[in-house]
Short mmCIF file of C-alpha atoms in Angstrom, two decimals:
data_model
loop_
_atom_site.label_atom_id
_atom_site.label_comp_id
_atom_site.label_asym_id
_atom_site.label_seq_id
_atom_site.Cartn_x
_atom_site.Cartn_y
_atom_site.Cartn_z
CA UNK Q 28 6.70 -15.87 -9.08
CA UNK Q 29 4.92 -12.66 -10.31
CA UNK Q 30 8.15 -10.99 -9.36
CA UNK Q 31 10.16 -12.68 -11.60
CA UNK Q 32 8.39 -12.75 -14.25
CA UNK Q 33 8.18 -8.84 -13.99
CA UNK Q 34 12.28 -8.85 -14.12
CA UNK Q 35 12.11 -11.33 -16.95
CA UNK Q 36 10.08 -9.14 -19.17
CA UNK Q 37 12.72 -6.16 -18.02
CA UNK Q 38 15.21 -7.50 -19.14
CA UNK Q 39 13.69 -9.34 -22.39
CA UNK Q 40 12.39 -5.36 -22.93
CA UNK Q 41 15.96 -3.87 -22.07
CA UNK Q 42 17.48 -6.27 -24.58
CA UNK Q 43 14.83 -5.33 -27.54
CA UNK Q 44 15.32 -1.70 -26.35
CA UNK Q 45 19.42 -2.21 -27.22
CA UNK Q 46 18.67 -4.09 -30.54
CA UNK Q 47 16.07 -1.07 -31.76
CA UNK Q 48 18.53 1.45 -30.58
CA UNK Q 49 21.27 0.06 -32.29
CA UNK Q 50 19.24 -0.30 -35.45
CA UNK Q 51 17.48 2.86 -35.51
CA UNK Q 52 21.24 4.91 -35.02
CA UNK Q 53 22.36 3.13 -38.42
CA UNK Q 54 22.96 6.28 -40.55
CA UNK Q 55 24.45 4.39 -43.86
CA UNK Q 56 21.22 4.23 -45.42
CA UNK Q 57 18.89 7.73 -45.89
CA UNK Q 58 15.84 5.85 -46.70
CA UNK Q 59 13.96 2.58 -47.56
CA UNK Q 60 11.93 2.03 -50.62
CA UNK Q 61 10.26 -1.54 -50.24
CA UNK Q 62 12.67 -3.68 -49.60
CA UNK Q 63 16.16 -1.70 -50.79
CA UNK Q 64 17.75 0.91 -48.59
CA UNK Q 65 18.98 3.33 -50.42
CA UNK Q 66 22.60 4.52 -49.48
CA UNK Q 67 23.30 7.85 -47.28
CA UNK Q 68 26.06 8.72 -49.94
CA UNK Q 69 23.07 9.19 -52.85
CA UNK Q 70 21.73 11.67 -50.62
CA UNK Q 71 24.69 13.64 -49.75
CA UNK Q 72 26.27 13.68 -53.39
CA UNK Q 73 22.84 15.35 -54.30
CA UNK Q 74 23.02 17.66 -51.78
CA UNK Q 75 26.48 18.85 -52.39
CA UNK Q 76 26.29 18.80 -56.13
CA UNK Q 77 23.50 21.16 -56.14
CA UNK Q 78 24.94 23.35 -53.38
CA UNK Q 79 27.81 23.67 -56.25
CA UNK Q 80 25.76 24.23 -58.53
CA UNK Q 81 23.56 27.17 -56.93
CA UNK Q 82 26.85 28.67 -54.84
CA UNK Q 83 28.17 29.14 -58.28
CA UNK Q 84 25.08 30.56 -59.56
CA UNK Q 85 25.00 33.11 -56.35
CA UNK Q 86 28.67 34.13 -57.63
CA UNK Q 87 27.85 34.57 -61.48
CA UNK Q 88 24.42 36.16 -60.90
CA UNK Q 89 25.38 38.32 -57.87
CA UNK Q 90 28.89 38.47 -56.82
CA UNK Q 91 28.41 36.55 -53.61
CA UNK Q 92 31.45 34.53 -52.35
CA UNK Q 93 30.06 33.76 -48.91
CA UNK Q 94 27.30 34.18 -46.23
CA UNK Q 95 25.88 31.50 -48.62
CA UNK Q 96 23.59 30.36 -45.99
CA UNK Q 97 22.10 33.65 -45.20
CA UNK Q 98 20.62 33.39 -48.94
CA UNK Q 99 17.36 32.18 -50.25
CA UNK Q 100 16.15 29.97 -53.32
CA UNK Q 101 13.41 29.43 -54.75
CA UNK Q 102 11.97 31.43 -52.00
CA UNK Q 103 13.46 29.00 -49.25
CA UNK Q 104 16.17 29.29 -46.67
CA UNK Q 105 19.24 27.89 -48.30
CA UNK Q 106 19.93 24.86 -46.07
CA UNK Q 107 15.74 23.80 -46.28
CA UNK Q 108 16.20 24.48 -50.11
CA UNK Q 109 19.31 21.82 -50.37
CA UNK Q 110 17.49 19.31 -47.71
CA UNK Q 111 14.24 19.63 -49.32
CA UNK Q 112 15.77 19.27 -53.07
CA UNK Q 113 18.48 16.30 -51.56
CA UNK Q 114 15.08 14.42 -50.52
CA UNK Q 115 13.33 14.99 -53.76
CA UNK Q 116 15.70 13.95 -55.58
CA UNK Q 117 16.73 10.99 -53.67
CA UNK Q 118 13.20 9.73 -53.95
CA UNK Q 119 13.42 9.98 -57.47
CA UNK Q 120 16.44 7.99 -58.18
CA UNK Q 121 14.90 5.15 -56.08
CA UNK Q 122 11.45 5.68 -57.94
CA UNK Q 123 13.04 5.97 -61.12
CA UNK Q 124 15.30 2.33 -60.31
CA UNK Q 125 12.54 0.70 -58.74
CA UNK Q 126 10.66 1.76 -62.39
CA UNK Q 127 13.25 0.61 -64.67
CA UNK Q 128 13.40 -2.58 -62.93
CA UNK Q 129 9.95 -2.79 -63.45
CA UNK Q 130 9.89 -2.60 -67.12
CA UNK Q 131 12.63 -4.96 -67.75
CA UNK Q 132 15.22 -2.63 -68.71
CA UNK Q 133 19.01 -2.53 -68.90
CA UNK Q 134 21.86 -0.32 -69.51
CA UNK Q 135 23.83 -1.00 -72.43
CA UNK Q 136 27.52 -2.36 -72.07
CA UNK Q 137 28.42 0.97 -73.65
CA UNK Q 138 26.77 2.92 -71.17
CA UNK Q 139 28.59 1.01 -68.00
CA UNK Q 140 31.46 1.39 -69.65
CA UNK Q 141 30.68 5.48 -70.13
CA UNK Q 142 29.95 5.67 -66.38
CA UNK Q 143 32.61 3.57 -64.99
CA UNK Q 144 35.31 5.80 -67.24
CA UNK Q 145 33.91 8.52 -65.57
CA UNK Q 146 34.02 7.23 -61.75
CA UNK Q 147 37.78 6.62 -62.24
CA UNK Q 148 38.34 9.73 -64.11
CA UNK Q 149 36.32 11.51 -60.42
CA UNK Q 150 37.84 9.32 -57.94
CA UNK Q 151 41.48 10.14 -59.61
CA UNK Q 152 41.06 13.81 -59.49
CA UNK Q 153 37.97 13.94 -55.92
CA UNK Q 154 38.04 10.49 -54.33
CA UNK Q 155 39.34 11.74 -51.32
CA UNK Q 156 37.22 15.07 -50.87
CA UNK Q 157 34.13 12.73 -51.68
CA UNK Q 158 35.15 9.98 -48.99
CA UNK Q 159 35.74 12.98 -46.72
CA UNK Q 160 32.18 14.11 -46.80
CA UNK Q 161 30.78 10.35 -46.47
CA UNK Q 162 30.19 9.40 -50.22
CA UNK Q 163 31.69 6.07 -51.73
CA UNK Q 164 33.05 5.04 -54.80
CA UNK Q 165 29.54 2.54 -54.86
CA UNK Q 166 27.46 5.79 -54.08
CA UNK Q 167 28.44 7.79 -56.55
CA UNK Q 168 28.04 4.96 -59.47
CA UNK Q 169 25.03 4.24 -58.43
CA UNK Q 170 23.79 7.95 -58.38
CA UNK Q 171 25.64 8.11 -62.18
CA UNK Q 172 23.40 4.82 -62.76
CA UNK Q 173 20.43 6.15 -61.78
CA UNK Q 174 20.73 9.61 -64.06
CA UNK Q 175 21.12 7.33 -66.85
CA UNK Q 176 18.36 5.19 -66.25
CA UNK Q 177 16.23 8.18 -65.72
CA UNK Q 178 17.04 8.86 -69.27
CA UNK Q 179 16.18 5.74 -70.69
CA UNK Q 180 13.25 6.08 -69.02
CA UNK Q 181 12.13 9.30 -71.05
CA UNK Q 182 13.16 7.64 -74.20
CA UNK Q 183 11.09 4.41 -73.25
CA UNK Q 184 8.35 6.65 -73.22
CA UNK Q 185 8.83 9.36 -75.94
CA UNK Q 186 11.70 8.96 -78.16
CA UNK Q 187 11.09 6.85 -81.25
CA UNK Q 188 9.02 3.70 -80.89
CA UNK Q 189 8.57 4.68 -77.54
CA UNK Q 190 4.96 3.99 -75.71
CA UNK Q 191 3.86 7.86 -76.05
CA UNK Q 192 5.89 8.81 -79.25
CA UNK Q 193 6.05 12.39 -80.59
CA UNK Q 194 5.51 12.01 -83.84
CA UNK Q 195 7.27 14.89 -86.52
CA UNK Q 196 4.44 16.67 -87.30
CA UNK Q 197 4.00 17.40 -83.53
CA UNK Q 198 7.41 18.25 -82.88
CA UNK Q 199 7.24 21.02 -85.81
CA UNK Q 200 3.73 21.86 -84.63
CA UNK Q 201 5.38 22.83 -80.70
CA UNK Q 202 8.04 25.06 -82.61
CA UNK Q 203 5.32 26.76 -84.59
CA UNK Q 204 3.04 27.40 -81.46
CA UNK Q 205 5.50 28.24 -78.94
CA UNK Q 206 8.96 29.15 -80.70
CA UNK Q 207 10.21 33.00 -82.43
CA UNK Q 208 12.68 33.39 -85.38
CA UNK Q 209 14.29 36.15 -85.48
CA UNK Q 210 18.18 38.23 -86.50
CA UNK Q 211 19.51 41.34 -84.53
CA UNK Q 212 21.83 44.00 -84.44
CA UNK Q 213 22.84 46.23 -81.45
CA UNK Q 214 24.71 49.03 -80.46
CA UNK Q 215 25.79 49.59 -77.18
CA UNK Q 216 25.04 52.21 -74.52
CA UNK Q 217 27.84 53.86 -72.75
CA UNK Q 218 27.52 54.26 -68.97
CA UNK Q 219 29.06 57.29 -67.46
CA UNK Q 220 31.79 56.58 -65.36
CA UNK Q 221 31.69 57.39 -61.38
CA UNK Q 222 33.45 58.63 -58.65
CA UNK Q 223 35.03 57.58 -55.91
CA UNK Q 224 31.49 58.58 -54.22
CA UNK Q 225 29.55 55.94 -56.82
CA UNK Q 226 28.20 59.27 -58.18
CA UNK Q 227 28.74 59.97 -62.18
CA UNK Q 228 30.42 63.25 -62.28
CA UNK Q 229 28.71 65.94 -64.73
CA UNK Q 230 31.95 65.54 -67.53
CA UNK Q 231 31.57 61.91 -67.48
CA UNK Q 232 27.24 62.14 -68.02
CA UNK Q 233 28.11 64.43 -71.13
CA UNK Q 234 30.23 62.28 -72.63
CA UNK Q 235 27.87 58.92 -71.81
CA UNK Q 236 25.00 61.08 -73.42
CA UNK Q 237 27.17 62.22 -76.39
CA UNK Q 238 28.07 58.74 -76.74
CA UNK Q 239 24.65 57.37 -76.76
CA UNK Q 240 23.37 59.79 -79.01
CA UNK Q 241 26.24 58.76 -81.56
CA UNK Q 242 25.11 55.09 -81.14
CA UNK Q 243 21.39 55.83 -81.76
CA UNK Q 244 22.17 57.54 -84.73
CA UNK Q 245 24.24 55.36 -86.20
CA UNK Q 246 21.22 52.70 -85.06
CA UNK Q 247 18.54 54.61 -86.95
CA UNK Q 248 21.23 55.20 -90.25
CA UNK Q 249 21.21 51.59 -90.63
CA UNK Q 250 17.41 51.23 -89.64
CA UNK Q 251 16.63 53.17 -92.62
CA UNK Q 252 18.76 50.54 -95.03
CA UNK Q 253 16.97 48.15 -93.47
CA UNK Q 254 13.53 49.55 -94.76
CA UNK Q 255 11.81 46.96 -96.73
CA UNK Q 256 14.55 44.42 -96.79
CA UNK Q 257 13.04 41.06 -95.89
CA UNK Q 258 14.67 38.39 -93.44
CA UNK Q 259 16.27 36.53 -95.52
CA UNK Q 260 18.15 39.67 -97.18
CA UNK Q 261 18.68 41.05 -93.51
CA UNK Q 262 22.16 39.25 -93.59
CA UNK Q 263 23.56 42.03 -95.63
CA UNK Q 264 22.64 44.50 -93.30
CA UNK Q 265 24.41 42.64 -90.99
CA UNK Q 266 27.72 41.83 -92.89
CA UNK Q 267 27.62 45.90 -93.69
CA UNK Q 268 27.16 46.18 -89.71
CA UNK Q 269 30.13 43.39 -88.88
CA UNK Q 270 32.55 45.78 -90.90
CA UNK Q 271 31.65 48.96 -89.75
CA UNK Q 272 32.73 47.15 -85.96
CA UNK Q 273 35.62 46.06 -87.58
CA UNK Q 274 36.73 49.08 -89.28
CA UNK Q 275 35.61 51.20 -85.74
CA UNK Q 276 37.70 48.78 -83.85
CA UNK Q 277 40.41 48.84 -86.14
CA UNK Q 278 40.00 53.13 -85.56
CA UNK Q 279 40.18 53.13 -82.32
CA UNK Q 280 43.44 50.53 -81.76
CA UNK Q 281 45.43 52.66 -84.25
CA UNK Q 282 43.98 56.25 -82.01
CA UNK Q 283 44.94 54.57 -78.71
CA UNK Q 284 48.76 53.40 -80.49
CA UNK Q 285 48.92 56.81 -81.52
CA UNK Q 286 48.23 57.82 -77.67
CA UNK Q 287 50.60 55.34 -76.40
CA UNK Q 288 53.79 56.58 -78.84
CA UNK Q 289 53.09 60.03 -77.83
CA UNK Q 290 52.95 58.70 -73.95
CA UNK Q 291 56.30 56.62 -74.97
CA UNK Q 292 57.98 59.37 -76.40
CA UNK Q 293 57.26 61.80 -73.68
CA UNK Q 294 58.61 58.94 -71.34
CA UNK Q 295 61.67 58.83 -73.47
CA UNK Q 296 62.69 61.97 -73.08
CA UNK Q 297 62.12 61.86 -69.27
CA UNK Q 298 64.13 59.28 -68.78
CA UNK Q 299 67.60 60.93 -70.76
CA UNK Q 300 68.68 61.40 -66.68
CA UNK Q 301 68.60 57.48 -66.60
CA UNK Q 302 71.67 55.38 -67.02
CA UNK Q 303 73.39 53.42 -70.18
CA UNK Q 304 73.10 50.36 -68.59
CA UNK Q 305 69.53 50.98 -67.33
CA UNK Q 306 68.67 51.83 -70.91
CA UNK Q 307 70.38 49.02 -72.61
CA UNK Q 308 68.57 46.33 -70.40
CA UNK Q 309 65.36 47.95 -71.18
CA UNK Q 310 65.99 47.91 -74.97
CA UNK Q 311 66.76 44.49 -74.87
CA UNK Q 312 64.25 43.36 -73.05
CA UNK Q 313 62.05 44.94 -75.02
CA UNK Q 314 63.45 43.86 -78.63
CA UNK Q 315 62.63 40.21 -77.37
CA UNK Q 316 59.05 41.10 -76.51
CA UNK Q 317 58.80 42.98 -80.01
CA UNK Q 318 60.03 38.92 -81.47
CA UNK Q 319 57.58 36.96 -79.58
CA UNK Q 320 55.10 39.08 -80.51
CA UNK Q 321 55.94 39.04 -84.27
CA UNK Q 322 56.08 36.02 -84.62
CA UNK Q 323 52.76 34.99 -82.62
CA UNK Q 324 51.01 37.35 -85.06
CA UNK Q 325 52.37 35.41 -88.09
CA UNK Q 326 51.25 32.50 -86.46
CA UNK Q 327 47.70 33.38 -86.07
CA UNK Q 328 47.80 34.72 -89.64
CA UNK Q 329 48.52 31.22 -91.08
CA UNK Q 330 46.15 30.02 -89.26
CA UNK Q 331 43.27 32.75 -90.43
CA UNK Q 332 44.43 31.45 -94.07
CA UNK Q 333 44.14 27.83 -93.08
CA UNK Q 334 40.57 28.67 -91.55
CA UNK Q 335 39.15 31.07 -94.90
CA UNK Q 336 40.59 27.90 -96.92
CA UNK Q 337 38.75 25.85 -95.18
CA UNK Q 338 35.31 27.72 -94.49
CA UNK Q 339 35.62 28.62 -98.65
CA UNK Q 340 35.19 24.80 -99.64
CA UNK Q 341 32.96 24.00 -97.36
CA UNK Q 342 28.89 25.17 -97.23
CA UNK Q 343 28.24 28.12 -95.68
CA UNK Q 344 26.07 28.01 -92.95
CA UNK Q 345 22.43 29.90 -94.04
CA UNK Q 346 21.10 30.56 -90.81
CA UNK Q 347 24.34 31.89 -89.09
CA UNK Q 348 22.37 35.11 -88.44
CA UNK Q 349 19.36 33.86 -86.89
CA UNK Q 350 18.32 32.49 -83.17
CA UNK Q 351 15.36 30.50 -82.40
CA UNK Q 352 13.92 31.15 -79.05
CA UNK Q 353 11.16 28.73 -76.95
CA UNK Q 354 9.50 32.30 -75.74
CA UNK Q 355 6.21 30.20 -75.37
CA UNK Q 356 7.70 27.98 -72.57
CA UNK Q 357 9.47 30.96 -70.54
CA UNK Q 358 7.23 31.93 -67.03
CA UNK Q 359 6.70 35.59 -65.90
CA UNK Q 360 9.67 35.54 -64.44
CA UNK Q 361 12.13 34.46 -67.38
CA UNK Q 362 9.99 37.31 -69.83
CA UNK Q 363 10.89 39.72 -67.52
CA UNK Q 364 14.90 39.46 -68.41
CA UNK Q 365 16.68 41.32 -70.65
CA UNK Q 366 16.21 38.45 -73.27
CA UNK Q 367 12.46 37.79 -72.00
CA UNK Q 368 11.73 41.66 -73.14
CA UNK Q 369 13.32 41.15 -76.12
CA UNK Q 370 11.55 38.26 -77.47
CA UNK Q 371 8.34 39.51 -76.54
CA UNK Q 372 9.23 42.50 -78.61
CA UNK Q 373 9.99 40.42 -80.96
CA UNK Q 374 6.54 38.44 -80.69
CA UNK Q 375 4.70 41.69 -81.79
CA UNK Q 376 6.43 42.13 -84.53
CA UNK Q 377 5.07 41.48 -88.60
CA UNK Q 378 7.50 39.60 -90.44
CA UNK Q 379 10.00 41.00 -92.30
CA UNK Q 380 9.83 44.71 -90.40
CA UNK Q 381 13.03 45.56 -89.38
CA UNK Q 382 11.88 47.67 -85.98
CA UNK Q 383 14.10 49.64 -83.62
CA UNK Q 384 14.26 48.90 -80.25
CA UNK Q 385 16.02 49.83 -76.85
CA UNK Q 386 16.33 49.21 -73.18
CA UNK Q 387 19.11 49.61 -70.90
CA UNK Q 388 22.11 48.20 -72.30
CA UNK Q 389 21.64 49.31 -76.26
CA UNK Q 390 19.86 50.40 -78.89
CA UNK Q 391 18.34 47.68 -81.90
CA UNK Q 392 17.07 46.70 -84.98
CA UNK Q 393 14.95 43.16 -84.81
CA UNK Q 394 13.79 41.38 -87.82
CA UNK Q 395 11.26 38.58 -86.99
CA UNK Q 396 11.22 35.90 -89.68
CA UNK Q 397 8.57 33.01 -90.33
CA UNK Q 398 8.90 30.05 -87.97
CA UNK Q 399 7.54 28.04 -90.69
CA UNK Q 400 10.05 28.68 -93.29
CA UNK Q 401 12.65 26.29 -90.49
CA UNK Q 402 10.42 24.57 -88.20
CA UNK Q 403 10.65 21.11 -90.32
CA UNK Q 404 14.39 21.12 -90.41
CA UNK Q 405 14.93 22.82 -87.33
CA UNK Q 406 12.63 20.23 -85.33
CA UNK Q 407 15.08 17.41 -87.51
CA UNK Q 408 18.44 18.89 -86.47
CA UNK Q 409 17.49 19.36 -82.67
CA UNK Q 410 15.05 16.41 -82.19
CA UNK Q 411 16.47 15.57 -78.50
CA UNK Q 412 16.59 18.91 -77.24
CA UNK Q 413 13.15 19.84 -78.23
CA UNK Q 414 11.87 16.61 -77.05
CA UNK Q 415 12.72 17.28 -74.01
CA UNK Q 416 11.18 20.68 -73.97
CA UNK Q 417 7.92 19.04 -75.21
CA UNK Q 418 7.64 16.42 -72.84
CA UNK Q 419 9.84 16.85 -69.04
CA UNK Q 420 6.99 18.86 -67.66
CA UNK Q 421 4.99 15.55 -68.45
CA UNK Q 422 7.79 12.71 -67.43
CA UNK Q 423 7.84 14.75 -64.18
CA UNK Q 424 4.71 13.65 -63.09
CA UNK Q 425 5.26 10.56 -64.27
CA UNK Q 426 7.92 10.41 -62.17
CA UNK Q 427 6.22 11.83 -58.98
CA UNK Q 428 3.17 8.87 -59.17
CA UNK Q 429 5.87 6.67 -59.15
CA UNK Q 430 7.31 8.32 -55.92
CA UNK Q 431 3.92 8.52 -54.42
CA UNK Q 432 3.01 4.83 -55.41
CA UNK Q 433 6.37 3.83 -53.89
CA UNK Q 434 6.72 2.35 -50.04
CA UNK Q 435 9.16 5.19 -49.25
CA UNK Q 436 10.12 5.69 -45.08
CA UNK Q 437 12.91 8.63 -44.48
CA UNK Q 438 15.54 7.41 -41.85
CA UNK Q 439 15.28 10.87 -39.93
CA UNK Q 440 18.40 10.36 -38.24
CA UNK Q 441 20.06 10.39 -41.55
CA UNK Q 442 18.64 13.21 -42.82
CA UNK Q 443 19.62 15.56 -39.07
CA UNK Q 444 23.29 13.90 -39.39
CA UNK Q 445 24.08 14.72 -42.96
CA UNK Q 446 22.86 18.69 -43.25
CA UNK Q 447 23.32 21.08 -45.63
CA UNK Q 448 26.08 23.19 -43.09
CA UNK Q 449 27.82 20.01 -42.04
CA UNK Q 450 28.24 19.08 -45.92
CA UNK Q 451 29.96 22.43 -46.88
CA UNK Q 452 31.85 22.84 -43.10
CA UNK Q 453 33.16 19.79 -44.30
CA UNK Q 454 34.02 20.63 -47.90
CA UNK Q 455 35.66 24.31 -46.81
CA UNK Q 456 37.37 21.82 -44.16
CA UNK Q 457 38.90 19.87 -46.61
CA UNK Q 458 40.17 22.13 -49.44
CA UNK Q 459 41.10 24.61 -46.63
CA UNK Q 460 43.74 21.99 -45.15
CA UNK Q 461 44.29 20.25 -48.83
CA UNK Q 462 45.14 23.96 -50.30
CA UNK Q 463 47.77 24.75 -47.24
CA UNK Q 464 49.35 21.54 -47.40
#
């Protein structure tokens, strides 16, 4: 009797064994958050739009075009910096759902309309690479749900008549603390050219430095015009600037035609050993170059007229001249950038000082101007933007208590399935067989 009920509870165990197993190998899902399992394609479309997104930083910031994963971010390996961030951000969205559920809100008609325009505008043009890497049509509306509903989230909170409202006079009190004003002019340093070795040869030096020094001078001759002109009256130092360029550009095209007519005759008369009919083709073909180009120039001209017409009856715009730069919300990191330096130059700075300046790349004069003579209109004109300078730092910790607070479990077996490497193995996969075929 013992016996069999020993092989009973075998089998009754084997059988609950095969039901777990079969449960617990279920990849569709990447995690549960109470009761809702959230889909494995969320994850992955995370994943592979911010391996886009930093592979194409990589190229523009560096030049690199592979041996992606032998890179680092953020201090990270690049596969644990995509898992990690995929995770993060998958939390989120289900925090962020599980939130605006909460609080009774809903999309409006117009914006399920906006993001169902948009899924059939993707899965026309990437339907099939995204269903080759796992991701549905459902997956990625709900991921394009869940980015707007993280939005309406911020606005429930801060926008206008929102629970924690930024009022005006905070917004313009933010640009006064943290923001600079200021117009620039620079001139360019030449680098001298190098060798096949990488080394700059001793001619090429001399003419960098003789360059240089031409550029500095002409710097500190329009310096000294600048000498107790205020910011506001800065802009003609800066039109007079804008038409020396021109007029230098304009000098240089008509040296470098001159070169090239000289270059054209001497190839003329080199090629009197050539043919008629080798020179008559060439004429002609030429001639209907000379036509297209004539004519594409007359073009463009009626359409410089159209534009001065245009930009004459309408108000000019007064602050054309000047940038406005957050330099109290950059880290050590973003100060110590070519534009970082420059701003905290500018910091420094009295108002209305035209000051020279120079690093690396060229020499200039900076003008700061006061913040407060804009910061009421300026805080009017870009009231989103700067709201969301003000306040993300803040909705992301909102955000994170509502992760924490959440009943979150990972389905591990997702996560090991769907990495980083397989994602882009399968992406190169794709285009490589899609581009060939």
């Amino acid at each position: 009797m013992a016996k069999a009920k020993k092989i009973t509870a075998a089998l009754t165990a084997a059988l609950l064994c095969t039901a777990s197993l079969t449960s617990c190998s279920d990849t569709s899902y990447v995690m549960t958050a109470g009761d809702s399992k959230i889909n494995a394609g969320i994850y992955i479309y995370n994943e592979l739009t911010e391996m886009s997104y930093q592979m194409t930083m990589m190229y523009y910031q560096n030049g690199i075009k592979k041996d992606y994963f032998d890179q680092k971010v953020d201090g990270k390996a690049f596969d644990e910096y995509l898992s990690d961030y995929a995770l993060t951000a998958t939390k989120e969205y289900a925090a962020v759902v599980d939130k605006f559920n909460e609080l009774g809100l809903t999309l409006s008609d117009e914006d399920i309309k906006s993001i169902n325009d948009s899924i059939s505008s993707t899965w026309d043009s990437q339907g099939e690479f995204y269903e080759s890497e796992g991701i549905s049509k459902e997956s990625v509306k709900l991921a394009l749900k869940g980015s707007k509903m993280r939005e309406e989230l911020f606005d429930h909170y801060y926008a206008e008549g929102g629970e924690e409202a930024v009022s005006d006079d905070e917004m313009v009190k933010y640009l006064d603390d943290n923001y600079l004003r200021y117009k620039s002019i620079s001139f360019a340093k030449t680098k001298a050219s190098t060798d096949s070795s990488s080394s700059a040869t001793d001619s090429s030096t001399d003419s960098a430095d003789a360059a240089n020094e031409e550029a500095k001078a002409k710097r500190d001759e329009f310096l000294e015009k600048a000498q107790g002109v205020s910011f506001d009256d800065f802009d003609s130092i800066i039109d007079e600037y804008n038409d020396y360029v021109a007029s230098k550009k304009a000098s240089d095209s008509s040296s470098a035609a001159d070169s090239n007519s000289s270059a054209s005759d001497s190839s003329t008369a080199s090629d009197d050993t050539s043919s008629v009919a080798e020179s008559d083709t060439s004429s002609t073909a030429s001639d209907d170059t000379s036509s297209v180009s004539d004519s594409t120039a007359e073009s463009s001209s009626a359409a410089d007229s159209d534009s001065s017409t245009d930009s004459s009856s309408s108000k000019p715009d007064p602050y054309a001249n000047e940038k406005m730069a957050n330099y109290g919300a950059m880290d050590d990191s973003q100060k110590d950038t070519t534009n970082g330096k420059i701003l905290k130059e500018v910091s420094g700075m009295s108002t209305d000082v035209a000051t020279a300046y120079e690093d690396d790349n060229a020499y200039y004069i900076l003008i700061k101007g006061d913040i407060k003579g804009r910061d009421t209109e300026y805080a009017k004109d870009n009231h989103e933007d700067i709201l969301k300078e003000m306040k993300s730092d803040e909705f992301q910790k909102k955000l994170t208590s509502w992760v924490e607070k959440l009943d979150i479990k990972v389905n591990n077996k997702a996560i090991k399935r769907y990495t980083p490497k397989v994602v882009y193995d399968k992406q190169t996969e794709y285009y490589s067989k899609n581009n060939n075929s």
